[in-house]
Amino acid sequence: KQEVTQIPAALSVPEGENLVLNCSFTDSAIYNLQWFRQDPGKGLTSLLLIQSSQREQTSGRLNASLDKSSGRSTLYIAASQPGDSATYLCAVINNAGNMLTFGGGTRLMVKP
Amino acid sequence: DAMVIQNPRYQVTQFGKPVTLSCSQTLNHNVMYWYQQKSSQAPKLLFHYYDKDFNNEADTPDNFQSRRPNTSFCFLDIRSPGLGDTAKYLCATSRWADRGETQYFGPGTRLLVL
């Protein structure tokens, strides 16, 4: 059974710092991996999707990498801003299925 | 704007008192999902509907049921809520059930069981 773990569970940084969020998964036979953002009182918003054949995806200040063989993904946020404060979740879809398996999330606080 | 709407946003119920959560969508998507997210934990898929076909996850308790009377609406019924059912319940939709399809999430309903 696929298990997805995110470290750290919470992170607080001053504005302007570059930071890395980590995601690991136990079964490397994945179809794709997504990073989501969850704001209080709002739904999950998909940020980046990496297909299993890809190594990374970029959107603005966000860069997600995927190392399928080691079961790891990182989300790099450059020049963090207070508006980046949210919970970030990673989720995978296995080759053998079509449903998302989520990690527990990293709660990020960017202080002005 | 097309969206996924959940009502109510907050619900308090008593132990054992049935409760129904509502989800509606204006995206005209074929698939609707219900997730349970406990505090600081990963969202966990309870079940999903592909059109009218109901698909239950193997470890979803029998206490949880769902109805989809039409394309736009889907309900989550908790027949006898326990204290452990306190959580945020997320509804999501996708056009198809294919692995590459994006899921669109509603804001969730926070349920507190006392």
PDB file of C-alpha atoms in Angstrom:
ATOM      1  CA  LYS A   1       0.000   0.000   0.000  1.00  0.00           C
ATOM      2  CA  GLN A   2       1.344   3.402  -1.020  1.00  0.00           C
ATOM      3  CA  GLU A   3       2.319   5.708   1.837  1.00  0.00           C
ATOM      4  CA  VAL A   4       3.249   9.364   1.362  1.00  0.00           C
ATOM      5  CA  THR A   5       5.199  11.288   4.000  1.00  0.00           C
ATOM      6  CA  GLN A   6       5.994  14.981   4.165  1.00  0.00           C
ATOM      7  CA  ILE A   7       8.750  16.537   6.217  1.00  0.00           C
ATOM      8  CA  PRO A   8       8.732  18.901   8.003  1.00  0.00           C
ATOM      9  CA  ALA A   9       5.163  19.025   9.268  1.00  0.00           C
ATOM     10  CA  ALA A  10       5.513  22.751   9.913  1.00  0.00           C
ATOM     11  CA  LEU A  11       7.983  25.397   8.833  1.00  0.00           C
ATOM     12  CA  SER A  12       8.365  29.072   9.693  1.00  0.00           C
ATOM     13  CA  VAL A  13      10.724  31.295   7.703  1.00  0.00           C
ATOM     14  CA  PRO A  14      11.341  35.020   7.286  1.00  0.00           C
ATOM     15  CA  GLU A  15      10.195  36.670   4.097  1.00  0.00           C
ATOM     16  CA  GLY A  16      12.641  36.423   1.200  1.00  0.00           C
ATOM     17  CA  GLU A  17      14.133  33.051   2.081  1.00  0.00           C
ATOM     18  CA  ASN A  18      14.381  30.222  -0.406  1.00  0.00           C
ATOM     19  CA  LEU A  19      12.954  27.016   1.024  1.00  0.00           C
ATOM     20  CA  VAL A  20      12.480  23.342   0.229  1.00  0.00           C
ATOM     21  CA  LEU A  21       9.581  21.101   1.165  1.00  0.00           C
ATOM     22  CA  ASN A  22      10.056  17.350   1.041  1.00  0.00           C
ATOM     23  CA  CYS A  23       7.779  14.512   0.034  1.00  0.00           C
ATOM     24  CA  SER A  24       8.589  10.798   0.029  1.00  0.00           C
ATOM     25  CA  PHE A  25       6.570   7.815  -1.141  1.00  0.00           C
ATOM     26  CA  THR A  26       7.065   4.110  -0.527  1.00  0.00           C
ATOM     27  CA  ASP A  27       6.014   2.649  -3.893  1.00  0.00           C
ATOM     28  CA  SER A  28       8.016   4.040  -6.807  1.00  0.00           C
ATOM     29  CA  ALA A  29       5.558   2.714  -9.407  1.00  0.00           C
ATOM     30  CA  ILE A  30       3.727   6.003  -9.707  1.00  0.00           C
ATOM     31  CA  TYR A  31       1.899   7.517 -12.664  1.00  0.00           C
ATOM     32  CA  ASN A  32       2.324  11.113 -11.539  1.00  0.00           C
ATOM     33  CA  LEU A  33       2.893  13.328  -8.525  1.00  0.00           C
ATOM     34  CA  GLN A  34       1.151  16.585  -7.696  1.00  0.00           C
ATOM     35  CA  TRP A  35       1.789  19.401  -5.290  1.00  0.00           C
ATOM     36  CA  PHE A  36      -1.280  21.153  -3.863  1.00  0.00           C
ATOM     37  CA  ARG A  37      -1.772  24.242  -1.783  1.00  0.00           C
ATOM     38  CA  GLN A  38      -4.449  24.384   0.933  1.00  0.00           C
ATOM     39  CA  ASP A  39      -5.485  27.714   2.420  1.00  0.00           C
ATOM     40  CA  PRO A  40      -7.654  27.952   5.557  1.00  0.00           C
ATOM     41  CA  GLY A  41     -11.315  27.865   4.623  1.00  0.00           C
ATOM     42  CA  LYS A  42     -10.571  27.076   1.000  1.00  0.00           C
ATOM     43  CA  GLY A  43     -10.184  23.991  -1.137  1.00  0.00           C
ATOM     44  CA  LEU A  44      -7.026  22.417  -2.439  1.00  0.00           C
ATOM     45  CA  THR A  45      -5.454  24.065  -5.458  1.00  0.00           C
ATOM     46  CA  SER A  46      -3.135  22.121  -7.749  1.00  0.00           C
ATOM     47  CA  LEU A  47       0.222  23.879  -8.126  1.00  0.00           C
ATOM     48  CA  LEU A  48       2.376  21.521 -10.154  1.00  0.00           C
ATOM     49  CA  LEU A  49       1.972  18.088 -11.693  1.00  0.00           C
ATOM     50  CA  ILE A  50       4.966  15.934 -12.631  1.00  0.00           C
ATOM     51  CA  GLN A  51       4.497  12.903 -14.839  1.00  0.00           C
ATOM     52  CA  SER A  52       6.523   9.829 -13.891  1.00  0.00           C
ATOM     53  CA  SER A  53       8.740  10.319 -16.947  1.00  0.00           C
ATOM     54  CA  GLN A  54       9.616  13.900 -15.969  1.00  0.00           C
ATOM     55  CA  ARG A  55      12.280  15.148 -13.591  1.00  0.00           C
ATOM     56  CA  GLU A  56      10.884  18.574 -12.740  1.00  0.00           C
ATOM     57  CA  GLN A  57       8.229  21.182 -13.376  1.00  0.00           C
ATOM     58  CA  THR A  58       8.380  24.931 -12.846  1.00  0.00           C
ATOM     59  CA  SER A  59       5.741  27.581 -12.346  1.00  0.00           C
ATOM     60  CA  GLY A  60       6.882  31.058 -11.436  1.00  0.00           C
ATOM     61  CA  ARG A  61       8.784  30.911  -8.155  1.00  0.00           C
ATOM     62  CA  LEU A  62       7.903  27.240  -7.662  1.00  0.00           C
ATOM     63  CA  ASN A  63       9.984  24.313  -8.842  1.00  0.00           C
ATOM     64  CA  ALA A  64       9.088  20.700  -8.167  1.00  0.00           C
ATOM     65  CA  SER A  65      11.502  17.850  -8.761  1.00  0.00           C
ATOM     66  CA  LEU A  66      10.888  14.132  -8.882  1.00  0.00           C
ATOM     67  CA  ASP A  67      13.290  11.259  -8.260  1.00  0.00           C
ATOM     68  CA  LYS A  68      11.041   8.280  -8.789  1.00  0.00           C
ATOM     69  CA  SER A  69      13.667   5.634  -8.121  1.00  0.00           C
ATOM     70  CA  SER A  70      14.370   6.975  -4.648  1.00  0.00           C
ATOM     71  CA  GLY A  71      10.725   7.782  -3.960  1.00  0.00           C
ATOM     72  CA  ARG A  72      11.254  11.483  -3.385  1.00  0.00           C
ATOM     73  CA  SER A  73       9.996  14.845  -4.546  1.00  0.00           C
ATOM     74  CA  THR A  74      10.886  18.338  -3.456  1.00  0.00           C
ATOM     75  CA  LEU A  75       9.037  21.626  -3.836  1.00  0.00           C
ATOM     76  CA  TYR A  76      11.386  24.587  -4.004  1.00  0.00           C
ATOM     77  CA  ILE A  77       9.938  28.034  -3.306  1.00  0.00           C
ATOM     78  CA  ALA A  78      12.177  30.937  -4.239  1.00  0.00           C
ATOM     79  CA  ALA A  79      12.090  34.312  -2.509  1.00  0.00           C
ATOM     80  CA  SER A  80       9.239  33.377  -0.206  1.00  0.00           C
ATOM     81  CA  GLN A  81       6.462  35.894   0.514  1.00  0.00           C
ATOM     82  CA  PRO A  82       3.863  36.138   3.297  1.00  0.00           C
ATOM     83  CA  GLY A  83       1.251  35.207   0.698  1.00  0.00           C
ATOM     84  CA  ASP A  84       2.935  31.821   0.353  1.00  0.00           C
ATOM     85  CA  SER A  85       1.751  30.935   3.868  1.00  0.00           C
ATOM     86  CA  ALA A  86      -0.438  27.858   3.518  1.00  0.00           C
ATOM     87  CA  THR A  87      -0.349  24.096   3.851  1.00  0.00           C
ATOM     88  CA  TYR A  88       1.382  22.309   0.986  1.00  0.00           C
ATOM     89  CA  LEU A  89       0.369  18.736   0.199  1.00  0.00           C
ATOM     90  CA  CYS A  90       1.889  16.283  -2.190  1.00  0.00           C
ATOM     91  CA  ALA A  91      -0.101  13.428  -3.689  1.00  0.00           C
ATOM     92  CA  VAL A  92       0.690  10.530  -6.000  1.00  0.00           C
ATOM     93  CA  ILE A  93      -1.296   8.358  -8.357  1.00  0.00           C
ATOM     94  CA  ASN A  94      -0.002   4.811  -8.661  1.00  0.00           C
ATOM     95  CA  ASN A  95       0.412   2.983 -11.935  1.00  0.00           C
ATOM     96  CA  ALA A  96      -1.953   0.342 -10.593  1.00  0.00           C
ATOM     97  CA  GLY A  97      -4.760   2.750  -9.736  1.00  0.00           C
ATOM     98  CA  ASN A  98      -6.298   6.090 -10.522  1.00  0.00           C
ATOM     99  CA  MET A  99      -6.866   7.641  -7.095  1.00  0.00           C
ATOM    100  CA  LEU A 100      -4.768  10.224  -5.272  1.00  0.00           C
ATOM    101  CA  THR A 101      -2.806   9.238  -2.157  1.00  0.00           C
ATOM    102  CA  PHE A 102      -1.944  12.327  -0.140  1.00  0.00           C
ATOM    103  CA  GLY A 103       0.808  13.150   2.304  1.00  0.00           C
ATOM    104  CA  GLY A 104       0.022  14.844   5.591  1.00  0.00           C
ATOM    105  CA  GLY A 105       1.195  18.235   4.376  1.00  0.00           C
ATOM    106  CA  THR A 106       3.688  20.871   5.461  1.00  0.00           C
ATOM    107  CA  ARG A 107       2.236  23.946   7.138  1.00  0.00           C
ATOM    108  CA  LEU A 108       4.304  26.928   5.981  1.00  0.00           C
ATOM    109  CA  MET A 109       4.386  30.323   7.666  1.00  0.00           C
ATOM    110  CA  VAL A 110       6.319  33.136   5.976  1.00  0.00           C
ATOM    111  CA  LYS A 111       6.824  36.040   8.349  1.00  0.00           C
ATOM    112  CA  PRO A 112       7.039  39.625   7.051  1.00  0.00           C
TER     113      PRO A 112
ATOM    114  CA  ASP B   1     -17.420  31.137 -12.040  1.00  0.00           C
ATOM    115  CA  ALA B   2     -17.679  27.381 -12.289  1.00  0.00           C
ATOM    116  CA  MET B   3     -16.887  25.859  -8.947  1.00  0.00           C
ATOM    117  CA  VAL B   4     -17.366  23.198  -6.307  1.00  0.00           C
ATOM    118  CA  ILE B   5     -19.593  24.335  -3.456  1.00  0.00           C
ATOM    119  CA  GLN B   6     -19.948  22.658  -0.090  1.00  0.00           C
ATOM    120  CA  ASN B   7     -22.625  23.270   2.510  1.00  0.00           C
ATOM    121  CA  PRO B   8     -22.592  23.824   5.337  1.00  0.00           C
ATOM    122  CA  ARG B   9     -19.073  25.129   5.888  1.00  0.00           C
ATOM    123  CA  TYR B  10     -19.244  24.232   9.584  1.00  0.00           C
ATOM    124  CA  GLN B  11     -21.435  21.615  11.226  1.00  0.00           C
ATOM    125  CA  VAL B  12     -21.725  20.591  14.849  1.00  0.00           C
ATOM    126  CA  THR B  13     -23.598  17.417  15.678  1.00  0.00           C
ATOM    127  CA  GLN B  14     -24.092  15.179  18.652  1.00  0.00           C
ATOM    128  CA  PHE B  15     -22.684  11.718  19.038  1.00  0.00           C
ATOM    129  CA  GLY B  16     -24.962   9.306  17.197  1.00  0.00           C
ATOM    130  CA  LYS B  17     -27.120  11.975  15.529  1.00  0.00           C
ATOM    131  CA  PRO B  18     -27.242  11.518  11.737  1.00  0.00           C
ATOM    132  CA  VAL B  19     -25.757  14.297   9.666  1.00  0.00           C
ATOM    133  CA  THR B  20     -25.724  15.067   5.923  1.00  0.00           C
ATOM    134  CA  LEU B  21     -23.114  17.132   4.116  1.00  0.00           C
ATOM    135  CA  SER B  22     -23.779  18.581   0.686  1.00  0.00           C
ATOM    136  CA  CYS B  23     -21.641  19.174  -2.389  1.00  0.00           C
ATOM    137  CA  SER B  24     -22.666  20.772  -5.649  1.00  0.00           C
ATOM    138  CA  GLN B  25     -20.721  21.533  -8.798  1.00  0.00           C
ATOM    139  CA  THR B  26     -21.223  23.725 -11.821  1.00  0.00           C
ATOM    140  CA  LEU B  27     -18.426  22.082 -13.826  1.00  0.00           C
ATOM    141  CA  ASN B  28     -20.670  19.339 -15.231  1.00  0.00           C
ATOM    142  CA  HIS B  29     -18.011  16.791 -14.287  1.00  0.00           C
ATOM    143  CA  ASN B  30     -18.716  13.090 -14.371  1.00  0.00           C
ATOM    144  CA  VAL B  31     -16.824  12.146 -11.220  1.00  0.00           C
ATOM    145  CA  MET B  32     -17.398  13.350  -7.667  1.00  0.00           C
ATOM    146  CA  TYR B  33     -15.229  12.373  -4.705  1.00  0.00           C
ATOM    147  CA  TRP B  34     -15.517  12.583  -0.928  1.00  0.00           C
ATOM    148  CA  TYR B  35     -12.396  12.818   1.226  1.00  0.00           C
ATOM    149  CA  GLN B  36     -12.001  12.875   5.001  1.00  0.00           C
ATOM    150  CA  GLN B  37      -9.188  15.025   6.393  1.00  0.00           C
ATOM    151  CA  LYS B  38      -8.514  14.855  10.124  1.00  0.00           C
ATOM    152  CA  SER B  39      -6.501  17.550  11.827  1.00  0.00           C
ATOM    153  CA  SER B  40      -2.946  17.764  10.441  1.00  0.00           C
ATOM    154  CA  GLN B  41      -3.433  14.544   8.481  1.00  0.00           C
ATOM    155  CA  ALA B  42      -3.614  13.610   4.814  1.00  0.00           C
ATOM    156  CA  PRO B  43      -6.955  13.706   3.024  1.00  0.00           C
ATOM    157  CA  LYS B  44      -8.267  10.148   2.788  1.00  0.00           C
ATOM    158  CA  LEU B  45     -10.578   9.076  -0.021  1.00  0.00           C
ATOM    159  CA  LEU B  46     -13.867   7.664   1.261  1.00  0.00           C
ATOM    160  CA  PHE B  47     -15.644   6.946  -2.042  1.00  0.00           C
ATOM    161  CA  HIS B  48     -16.385   8.371  -5.436  1.00  0.00           C
ATOM    162  CA  TYR B  49     -19.133   8.381  -8.021  1.00  0.00           C
ATOM    163  CA  TYR B  50     -18.438   7.926 -11.705  1.00  0.00           C
ATOM    164  CA  ASP B  51     -21.725   9.221 -13.065  1.00  0.00           C
ATOM    165  CA  LYS B  52     -24.201   7.044 -11.149  1.00  0.00           C
ATOM    166  CA  ASP B  53     -21.735   4.262 -10.364  1.00  0.00           C
ATOM    167  CA  PHE B  54     -20.751   4.252  -6.695  1.00  0.00           C
ATOM    168  CA  ASN B  55     -17.191   3.173  -5.787  1.00  0.00           C
ATOM    169  CA  ASN B  56     -16.459   2.601  -2.136  1.00  0.00           C
ATOM    170  CA  GLU B  57     -12.921   2.437  -0.756  1.00  0.00           C
ATOM    171  CA  ALA B  58     -12.231  -0.849   1.012  1.00  0.00           C
ATOM    172  CA  ASP B  59     -11.599   0.671   4.427  1.00  0.00           C
ATOM    173  CA  THR B  60     -14.435   3.206   4.458  1.00  0.00           C
ATOM    174  CA  PRO B  61     -16.679   2.450   7.455  1.00  0.00           C
ATOM    175  CA  ASP B  62     -20.258   1.360   6.767  1.00  0.00           C
ATOM    176  CA  ASN B  63     -21.343   4.348   8.831  1.00  0.00           C
ATOM    177  CA  PHE B  64     -20.547   6.530   5.807  1.00  0.00           C
ATOM    178  CA  GLN B  65     -22.932   6.541   2.872  1.00  0.00           C
ATOM    179  CA  SER B  66     -23.306   8.699  -0.199  1.00  0.00           C
ATOM    180  CA  ARG B  67     -26.016   9.706  -2.639  1.00  0.00           C
ATOM    181  CA  ARG B  68     -25.792  11.349  -6.027  1.00  0.00           C
ATOM    182  CA  PRO B  69     -29.306  12.243  -7.207  1.00  0.00           C
ATOM    183  CA  ASN B  70     -28.060  14.059 -10.298  1.00  0.00           C
ATOM    184  CA  THR B  71     -24.851  15.220 -11.984  1.00  0.00           C
ATOM    185  CA  SER B  72     -24.613  18.411  -9.960  1.00  0.00           C
ATOM    186  CA  PHE B  73     -25.171  17.178  -6.417  1.00  0.00           C
ATOM    187  CA  CYS B  74     -23.584  14.639  -4.134  1.00  0.00           C
ATOM    188  CA  PHE B  75     -24.319  14.036  -0.448  1.00  0.00           C
ATOM    189  CA  LEU B  76     -22.322  12.452   2.341  1.00  0.00           C
ATOM    190  CA  ASP B  77     -24.466  10.832   5.018  1.00  0.00           C
ATOM    191  CA  ILE B  78     -22.985   9.822   8.356  1.00  0.00           C
ATOM    192  CA  ARG B  79     -25.565   7.597   9.964  1.00  0.00           C
ATOM    193  CA  SER B  80     -24.271   7.532  13.532  1.00  0.00           C
ATOM    194  CA  PRO B  81     -21.349   9.919  13.950  1.00  0.00           C
ATOM    195  CA  GLY B  82     -18.711   9.058  16.490  1.00  0.00           C
ATOM    196  CA  LEU B  83     -16.205  11.379  18.130  1.00  0.00           C
ATOM    197  CA  GLY B  84     -13.564  10.052  15.746  1.00  0.00           C
ATOM    198  CA  ASP B  85     -15.511  11.359  12.776  1.00  0.00           C
ATOM    199  CA  THR B  86     -14.616  14.930  13.682  1.00  0.00           C
ATOM    200  CA  ALA B  87     -12.772  16.115  10.580  1.00  0.00           C
ATOM    201  CA  LYS B  88     -12.923  18.291   7.497  1.00  0.00           C
ATOM    202  CA  TYR B  89     -14.803  16.633   4.641  1.00  0.00           C
ATOM    203  CA  LEU B  90     -13.642  17.609   1.176  1.00  0.00           C
ATOM    204  CA  CYS B  91     -15.615  17.180  -2.014  1.00  0.00           C
ATOM    205  CA  ALA B  92     -13.826  17.114  -5.361  1.00  0.00           C
ATOM    206  CA  THR B  93     -14.784  16.629  -8.984  1.00  0.00           C
ATOM    207  CA  SER B  94     -13.052  15.605 -12.168  1.00  0.00           C
ATOM    208  CA  ARG B  95     -14.222  15.370 -15.753  1.00  0.00           C
ATOM    209  CA  TRP B  96     -13.234  11.717 -16.038  1.00  0.00           C
ATOM    210  CA  ALA B  97     -11.800   9.105 -13.696  1.00  0.00           C
ATOM    211  CA  ASP B  98      -8.609   8.800 -15.727  1.00  0.00           C
ATOM    212  CA  ARG B  99      -5.335   9.117 -13.850  1.00  0.00           C
ATOM    213  CA  GLY B 100      -4.304  12.274 -15.618  1.00  0.00           C
ATOM    214  CA  GLU B 101      -7.464  14.206 -14.846  1.00  0.00           C
ATOM    215  CA  THR B 102      -7.252  17.226 -12.573  1.00  0.00           C
ATOM    216  CA  GLN B 103      -9.425  17.145  -9.478  1.00  0.00           C
ATOM    217  CA  TYR B 104     -11.145  20.365  -8.409  1.00  0.00           C
ATOM    218  CA  PHE B 105     -11.757  20.692  -4.699  1.00  0.00           C
ATOM    219  CA  GLY B 106     -14.409  22.478  -2.708  1.00  0.00           C
ATOM    220  CA  PRO B 107     -13.583  24.438   0.466  1.00  0.00           C
ATOM    221  CA  GLY B 108     -14.632  21.603   2.732  1.00  0.00           C
ATOM    222  CA  THR B 109     -17.079  21.182   5.595  1.00  0.00           C
ATOM    223  CA  ARG B 110     -15.664  21.150   9.094  1.00  0.00           C
ATOM    224  CA  LEU B 111     -17.625  18.636  11.158  1.00  0.00           C
ATOM    225  CA  LEU B 112     -17.433  18.581  14.943  1.00  0.00           C
ATOM    226  CA  VAL B 113     -18.992  15.640  16.762  1.00  0.00           C
ATOM    227  CA  LEU B 114     -19.691  16.279  20.440  1.00  0.00           C
TER     228      LEU B 114
END
